[in-house]
Coordinates of C-alpha atoms and ligand atoms in Angstrom, one line a residue:
M1 CA 85.6 121.8 135.6
P2 CA 86.8 124.5 133.3
K3 CA 91.0 125.7 132.6
I4 CA 91.0 129.5 134.1
G5 CA 91.2 131.9 131.3
K6 CA 94.0 134.7 131.2
S7 CA 93.7 137.3 133.9
W8 CA 90.0 135.7 135.2
N9 CA 90.4 134.1 139.1
W10 CA 86.9 132.4 139.0
L11 CA 84.8 131.3 136.4
P12 CA 81.2 129.6 137.1
P13 CA 80.2 126.1 135.5
L14 CA 79.9 127.8 131.3
P15 CA 77.6 128.2 129.2
I16 CA 75.7 130.5 131.1
R17 CA 72.2 129.9 130.9
S18 CA 69.7 132.3 131.2
A19 CA 66.0 131.7 133.1
P20 CA 63.6 129.6 132.1
I21 CA 60.9 131.4 132.1
F22 CA 60.7 131.9 128.1
V23 CA 61.5 129.0 126.6
W24 CA 60.4 127.5 124.1
P25 CA 58.3 124.4 124.6
I26 CA 57.4 125.6 127.7
R27 CA 59.2 124.3 131.7
V28 CA 56.2 124.6 133.8
F29 CA 58.5 122.7 136.4
D30 CA 62.0 124.4 135.8
A31 CA 60.9 127.5 135.9
A32 CA 58.3 127.3 139.8
K33 CA 61.8 126.2 140.2
F34 CA 63.7 128.9 139.2
L35 CA 61.0 131.5 140.3
F36 CA 61.8 130.2 144.2
S37 CA 65.7 129.8 143.3
G38 CA 68.5 131.6 146.1
P39 CA 69.5 133.5 142.6
F40 CA 65.5 134.7 141.7
L41 CA 63.7 134.8 145.0
G42 CA 65.9 135.2 147.5
S43 CA 69.1 137.6 145.5
T44 CA 66.5 139.7 143.4
I45 CA 63.6 139.6 145.0
L46 CA 63.6 140.1 148.9
P47 CA 66.4 141.8 149.6
Y48 CA 65.4 144.8 147.4
L49 CA 62.0 143.8 149.1
I50 CA 63.2 144.3 152.4
L51 CA 64.8 147.4 152.4
S52 CA 61.5 149.5 149.9
A53 CA 59.7 148.1 153.0
I54 CA 62.2 149.9 155.1
A55 CA 62.6 152.9 153.0
W56 CA 58.0 153.5 153.1
Y57 CA 57.7 151.8 156.5
W58 CA 60.3 154.4 158.4
L59 CA 62.4 156.5 156.0
Q60 CA 59.0 157.8 153.7
P61 CA 57.7 160.9 154.0
E62 CA 53.8 160.8 154.4
L63 CA 52.0 160.9 150.7
T64 CA 49.9 164.0 151.9
R65 CA 53.6 166.1 152.1
C66 CA 53.8 165.4 149.1
V67 CA 51.3 167.8 147.0
E68 CA 52.7 170.6 146.4
F69 CA 57.4 170.7 145.1
E70 CA 58.1 171.2 148.8
I71 CA 61.9 171.4 150.4
G72 CA 61.3 169.5 153.2
W73 CA 59.5 166.0 152.1
I74 CA 61.9 166.0 148.4
S75 CA 65.4 166.3 150.5
Q76 CA 64.3 163.5 153.0
L77 CA 63.5 161.5 150.3
L78 CA 67.5 162.9 148.5
F79 CA 69.0 162.2 151.9
R80 CA 66.9 158.9 152.5
N81 CA 68.3 157.2 149.2
A82 CA 72.2 158.2 149.1
L83 CA 72.0 156.9 152.5
L84 CA 70.8 153.7 151.1
I85 CA 73.5 153.8 148.5
L86 CA 76.2 153.7 150.4
I87 CA 75.2 151.4 153.0
V88 CA 75.1 148.6 150.5
A89 CA 77.2 149.3 148.2
G90 CA 80.2 150.9 151.0
G91 CA 79.5 148.7 152.8
L92 CA 80.0 145.4 149.6
H93 CA 83.1 147.6 149.1
L94 CA 84.7 147.8 152.6
Y95 CA 83.6 143.7 152.6
L96 CA 85.2 142.4 149.4
H97 CA 87.5 144.4 148.3
V98 CA 88.4 146.4 151.6
F99 CA 89.0 144.1 154.2
T100 CA 88.3 141.3 151.4
L101 CA 86.1 139.1 153.9
Q102 CA 85.9 137.1 151.5
G103 CA 89.7 135.9 150.4
T104 CA 88.6 136.1 146.6
G105 CA 86.5 133.4 146.6
R106 CA 83.6 133.7 143.6
R107 CA 85.8 136.6 142.8
F108 CA 86.0 136.5 138.8
E109 CA 88.7 139.3 138.1
S110 CA 92.2 138.6 139.0
R111 CA 92.4 142.0 138.7
E112 CA 92.3 145.0 141.4
L113 CA 90.2 147.6 141.5
Q114 CA 92.1 150.8 139.1
R115 CA 95.1 153.3 140.9
N116 CA 96.2 155.5 139.7
N117 CA 94.7 155.8 136.3
P118 CA 94.7 158.7 133.8
R119 CA 91.1 157.0 132.4
F120 CA 89.7 158.0 136.3
F121 CA 88.2 161.2 137.7
M122 CA 90.8 161.7 140.5
R123 CA 93.3 159.2 138.1
D124 CA 91.2 156.2 141.4
Q125 CA 88.5 154.7 140.1
V126 CA 86.9 153.8 143.2
K127 CA 86.5 157.9 143.6
D128 CA 85.0 158.0 139.9
N129 CA 82.7 155.5 140.6
M130 CA 81.1 157.0 144.2
Y131 CA 81.4 160.4 142.4
W132 CA 78.7 160.0 140.0
T133 CA 76.7 157.4 142.4
M134 CA 76.5 160.0 144.7
T135 CA 75.8 163.0 142.2
S136 CA 73.9 162.5 139.2
G137 CA 72.9 159.0 140.7
V138 CA 70.6 159.4 143.6
V139 CA 69.5 162.8 142.5
V140 CA 68.1 161.3 138.9
W141 CA 67.0 158.5 141.5
T142 CA 65.2 160.4 143.4
L143 CA 63.4 163.4 140.5
Y144 CA 61.6 159.6 139.2
E145 CA 60.6 159.4 142.6
V146 CA 59.6 162.7 143.5
M147 CA 57.2 162.7 140.4
F148 CA 55.3 159.9 141.1
F149 CA 54.6 160.6 144.8
W150 CA 53.7 163.6 144.0
A151 CA 51.7 162.1 141.0
M152 CA 50.5 160.2 144.2
A153 CA 49.6 162.9 146.2
N154 CA 47.5 164.8 143.7
D155 CA 45.1 161.6 141.9
Y156 CA 46.8 162.1 138.9
L157 CA 47.4 158.9 138.7
P158 CA 45.1 156.7 137.1
Y159 CA 45.2 153.8 139.6
Y160 CA 46.8 153.4 143.1
L161 CA 47.0 149.3 143.9
E162 CA 45.6 148.7 146.9
W163 CA 47.1 145.3 148.4
R164 CA 43.8 144.0 150.4
N165 CA 42.3 144.5 147.6
H166 CA 44.2 142.7 145.6
P167 CA 46.5 140.8 147.5
V168 CA 47.9 138.0 144.4
S169 CA 48.6 141.5 142.0
F170 CA 50.7 143.1 145.0
V171 CA 52.0 140.2 145.0
L172 CA 53.1 139.3 141.1
I173 CA 54.1 143.2 139.3
F174 CA 57.1 142.6 142.7
L175 CA 57.7 139.1 140.5
F176 CA 57.1 141.7 137.3
I177 CA 59.7 144.4 137.7
P178 CA 62.9 141.9 137.1
F179 CA 61.3 141.2 134.1
F180 CA 60.1 143.6 133.1
T181 CA 63.2 146.2 133.5
S182 CA 65.8 142.9 131.8
V183 CA 64.0 143.6 128.4
H184 CA 63.7 148.0 129.0
F185 CA 67.7 147.3 129.5
H186 CA 68.3 145.2 127.1
L187 CA 67.0 148.0 124.5
V188 CA 67.7 151.6 126.1
H189 CA 71.6 149.7 126.2
R190 CA 71.7 148.6 123.1
L191 CA 70.6 152.5 122.6
L192 CA 73.9 154.2 124.6
H193 CA 76.2 151.5 121.5
W194 CA 75.2 153.6 119.4
K195 CA 78.6 156.1 119.1
P196 CA 77.5 159.1 119.2
L197 CA 74.9 158.8 123.1
F198 CA 78.6 156.2 123.8
R199 CA 80.9 159.3 123.6
I200 CA 79.7 161.1 125.6
A201 CA 77.3 158.9 127.6
H202 CA 77.3 155.8 128.1
S203 CA 81.7 155.4 128.2
V204 CA 81.8 157.1 131.4
H205 CA 80.2 153.3 132.7
H206 CA 82.5 150.9 130.7
R207 CA 85.8 153.1 132.8
N208 CA 85.4 150.1 135.1
V209 CA 87.2 146.9 133.1
V210 CA 87.4 145.2 136.3
L211 CA 83.9 145.5 138.9
G212 CA 83.0 146.3 142.3
P213 CA 79.9 147.5 143.4
W214 CA 80.1 151.2 144.0
S215 CA 80.4 151.0 139.6
G216 CA 77.1 149.4 138.9
F217 CA 75.5 153.1 139.1
S218 CA 78.7 154.8 138.1
M219 CA 76.1 157.1 134.8
H220 CA 76.8 160.2 133.1
P221 CA 72.7 161.8 133.5
I222 CA 72.3 160.6 130.8
E223 CA 72.6 157.2 131.2
H224 CA 70.7 157.5 134.4
L225 CA 67.0 159.8 132.7
L226 CA 67.3 156.7 130.3
Y227 CA 68.4 153.8 132.2
M228 CA 66.5 154.3 135.2
S229 CA 63.6 155.1 133.3
S230 CA 61.7 151.6 133.4
V231 CA 59.8 152.6 135.9
L232 CA 57.2 155.0 134.2
I233 CA 55.6 151.7 133.7
H234 CA 53.8 152.7 136.8
I235 CA 52.2 155.2 135.2
I236 CA 49.8 152.9 133.3
L237 CA 50.9 149.4 135.5
P238 CA 48.2 149.5 138.7
S239 CA 50.8 150.1 141.7
H240 CA 51.6 150.7 144.9
P241 CA 54.2 152.7 146.3
L242 CA 56.2 149.9 147.4
H243 CA 56.2 149.2 144.2
I244 CA 57.9 152.3 143.1
L245 CA 60.1 151.9 145.8
F246 CA 60.9 148.0 145.1
H247 CA 61.3 149.4 141.0
N248 CA 63.6 151.9 142.0
Q249 CA 66.5 150.3 144.0
W250 CA 66.0 146.7 142.2
N251 CA 67.2 149.1 139.6
S252 CA 70.2 151.7 141.2
I253 CA 71.6 149.4 144.6
G254 CA 70.8 145.9 142.4
A255 CA 73.2 148.3 140.2
A256 CA 75.2 148.5 142.8
V257 CA 75.2 144.7 144.1
T258 CA 75.0 143.4 139.9
H259 CA 78.7 145.3 139.0
S260 CA 80.5 143.2 143.1
G261 CA 82.8 141.9 140.7
Y262 CA 81.7 138.4 143.1
E263 CA 79.0 135.6 141.9
A264 CA 78.1 135.6 145.4
L265 CA 78.1 136.4 148.5
T266 CA 79.0 133.3 150.5
I267 CA 79.6 131.3 153.9
H268 CA 82.2 129.0 153.9
G269 CA 82.5 128.4 150.0
K270 CA 78.7 127.6 149.8
P271 CA 76.8 130.8 148.3
F272 CA 74.1 132.9 150.3
M273 CA 73.5 135.7 148.1
Y274 CA 74.0 136.2 144.7
L275 CA 75.5 139.3 142.8
T276 CA 77.0 139.6 139.9
A277 CA 76.1 137.8 137.2
F278 CA 78.9 137.0 134.7
H279 CA 77.6 137.9 131.7
H280 CA 77.5 141.4 132.2
Q281 CA 81.2 141.1 134.3
L282 CA 82.0 139.8 130.4
H283 CA 80.1 143.0 128.9
H284 CA 82.5 145.1 130.7
R285 CA 85.3 143.5 128.9
Y286 CA 84.2 142.7 125.2
I287 CA 81.5 145.6 125.0
K288 CA 80.0 144.5 121.9
C289 CA 76.8 141.6 123.8
N290 CA 75.9 141.3 126.2
Y291 CA 73.3 144.1 126.0
G292 CA 70.9 142.8 128.7
N293 CA 71.0 140.1 131.7
P294 CA 70.2 136.2 132.3
L295 CA 66.7 136.5 133.4
V296 CA 65.2 137.1 129.8
A297 CA 67.7 135.6 126.5
L298 CA 67.3 139.0 124.7
D299 CA 70.9 138.8 123.8
K300 CA 70.6 134.9 122.8
W301 CA 67.1 135.5 120.1
F302 CA 69.3 138.8 118.8
G303 CA 72.5 136.6 118.1
C304 CA 74.2 138.9 120.2
E305 CA 75.2 136.9 123.9
N306 CA 78.6 135.6 124.8
N307 CA 77.6 132.4 126.7
G308 CA 81.4 132.6 127.9
L309 CA 82.5 129.2 126.4
K310 CA 85.9 131.3 124.9
E311 CA 87.0 132.0 128.5
A312 CA 86.5 128.2 128.9
N313 CA 88.3 126.7 126.2
K314 CA 90.9 129.8 126.6
Ligands
LIG1 ZN1 77.6 147.3 133.9
LIG2 ZN1 77.4 149.1 127.6

């Protein structure tokens, strides 16, 4: 059992290991096992698949309404997205940080979310984080969806993937999205650490050292635009609207979930849904490491990985 480093309340088994997908030599059995595992299928795919299906079947304007830019269907998307992230980030915040219904089990930091700190808007971390999430975050997220659904309604996109005709591709695209966004996130994130961009934009996200669900999507508008731009892959990748919703929700709601500050939601101490990767928690503390996530080991390949071993040895 590793010793707990200063101010860490809890550490996962270290060193952090990357997903056994893009590894050499190829490990077919480990890769298949990972794709059906709790951290991937149960926590990265299924929750967002369910959410995006709810959004598509019950909360989505008919595509025929999206031919012209009109306030009605655009505000429906805006309101829906605001509601979804309010429920998920707000719910997790209340459950984990206000009513502390899980106690400190699997919580990385021992410090509390910051109050009375001039670094934050209104001197309050949660208010600051909610402000950036619910204004710029929801607007940019919706903007990308507006562009896609308008383009789809007008047949401007070269492809529309009908799941009845291409069931295998339809499923594979959901599995592809988290790996693709992992690479995109690493590259965009390194760009955001370029000094001028960091100062203007990314420093807003890095106000957060102790993490809570509202921290994840708390970003400057420039960062929102760059970070969410991974969805543009669907211009050339044959897709169904459900893929667009899933992709955007993984980037937005997923960011809230993966900054919860807790490794997992647990029942009787056993994890049933994984939330925050320690890999990114380390990025918020040390800044110059771990620009991506452990799905694709770009940090390792580029030599900027902190695998947590130092934390274990402190
Ligand atoms: Zn972050
Ligand atoms: Zn960063």
